[in-house]
């Protein structure tokens, strides 16, 4: 026996060491809490599709091809009203403009392969961004990030199919399911705060939201994100000085 090889608790060959979980199993654990919100939200989308007098199969089409959360709920009304494509495109740009800021810090460089990078870009949702840019995700591999995004979309599509099927078979009015989106964002915000404990950033975010609400309530989200980004850029030199002193 070669006794020169030193073993550590994290070494797979060490006696009693637990094997590292696969990327799929790790992604299942990472996405479990988010899936509890994405699935019922997808159910709400499917119910809304059927109640809007669209065929049930539009639900998985919206969830699988559009896959843009709040935009999908808005898109149903635009489709039913036969809205011109130019207006639909402008609406989609304004609603999803926040993804421009997400791309600045999303760890796409860890994802290998052209097709994998393409899907990771397509599936960059609020939930995926929040989970993959936190402090605990800094060492995640590209496969784990991809599996997380696949699972998140799977929860969403499955919920849409179940909701559309249930609404087609049992045409009952279900109210309140759309609140799952708000509840999910609250959970993600709380998890982000627990990971960083940065109170000034939370206060700045709230102030940006309030200013955007007062100035341009119809475009609150892109305005708030723009103000928040400017605030972070202004505060970055001060944050660097604090880190240097520490």
Steps between C-alpha positions, in 0.01 A plus 500: 500500500627846410488705818650807335167604353331738742122478518256769606130487587421651160709243317275237333758235581513586870344243734146600588495790253165573339506501120433834336141520372448500126419826328142384442442404863659824618281701260192317627584608853580855387178545304260328741380812681468697176307214341238526775417844361565441128267201476185671640586810301509283188164356603362854516635565150332187364169590662517853359571367150188282500283770661613740227334269245829377358570133429659319795818422304585869490600467867805275441585705189513823702686331786748317278569752224440842658607404855504853635291487816293814535518566125312177432202615707504833317546330163177304539300822506697638207436187292129496582474868403689438172757765592735608216838327507687829535315578823557146626873532428521836679313362800728197518808724483381725784389214724819297454746789482627398844672198341758737353618565855482131590743417220769715660552260791346170388776231502463408132877450471471179705263344247681305229380454144319722251162333539529492877583870510207571269256319727648657814443842343144410395415361845644795695199577717473694825507178701799352317692825536426528872612142566813496285647835606476457878796445728435125526506460119845642435653153464222343295600331178338575167304171497346578835389841374350345186316230694361767730362694203357186339325404823359850552352498151375146559307612809353786303397296194360216713291744699366660182397162358331396825320834529379496140383139529320562827331813369387320183355205694371693802411853387511667841631846579820493710606830656822591676744264324671792328617621842754217490721725283507772767558245775787346305676835458461567872664166581787569259554846652507358852748228398720762334503712814579200721797417277652849490354689800545826312241738647604813299440316171150402614421859597630634166290243312186605688568869435552434128171311487315781676647767272411298190150445634448874542665618179396233247258250654428349157867412450596443861717190452746623233526844664565349844762264359669784316514717812625208709777425249612864501498499881715187510748645251529820704548305822752254359813714567393545862446125536850436365648741754322317782635165377851645476483629857371166626 
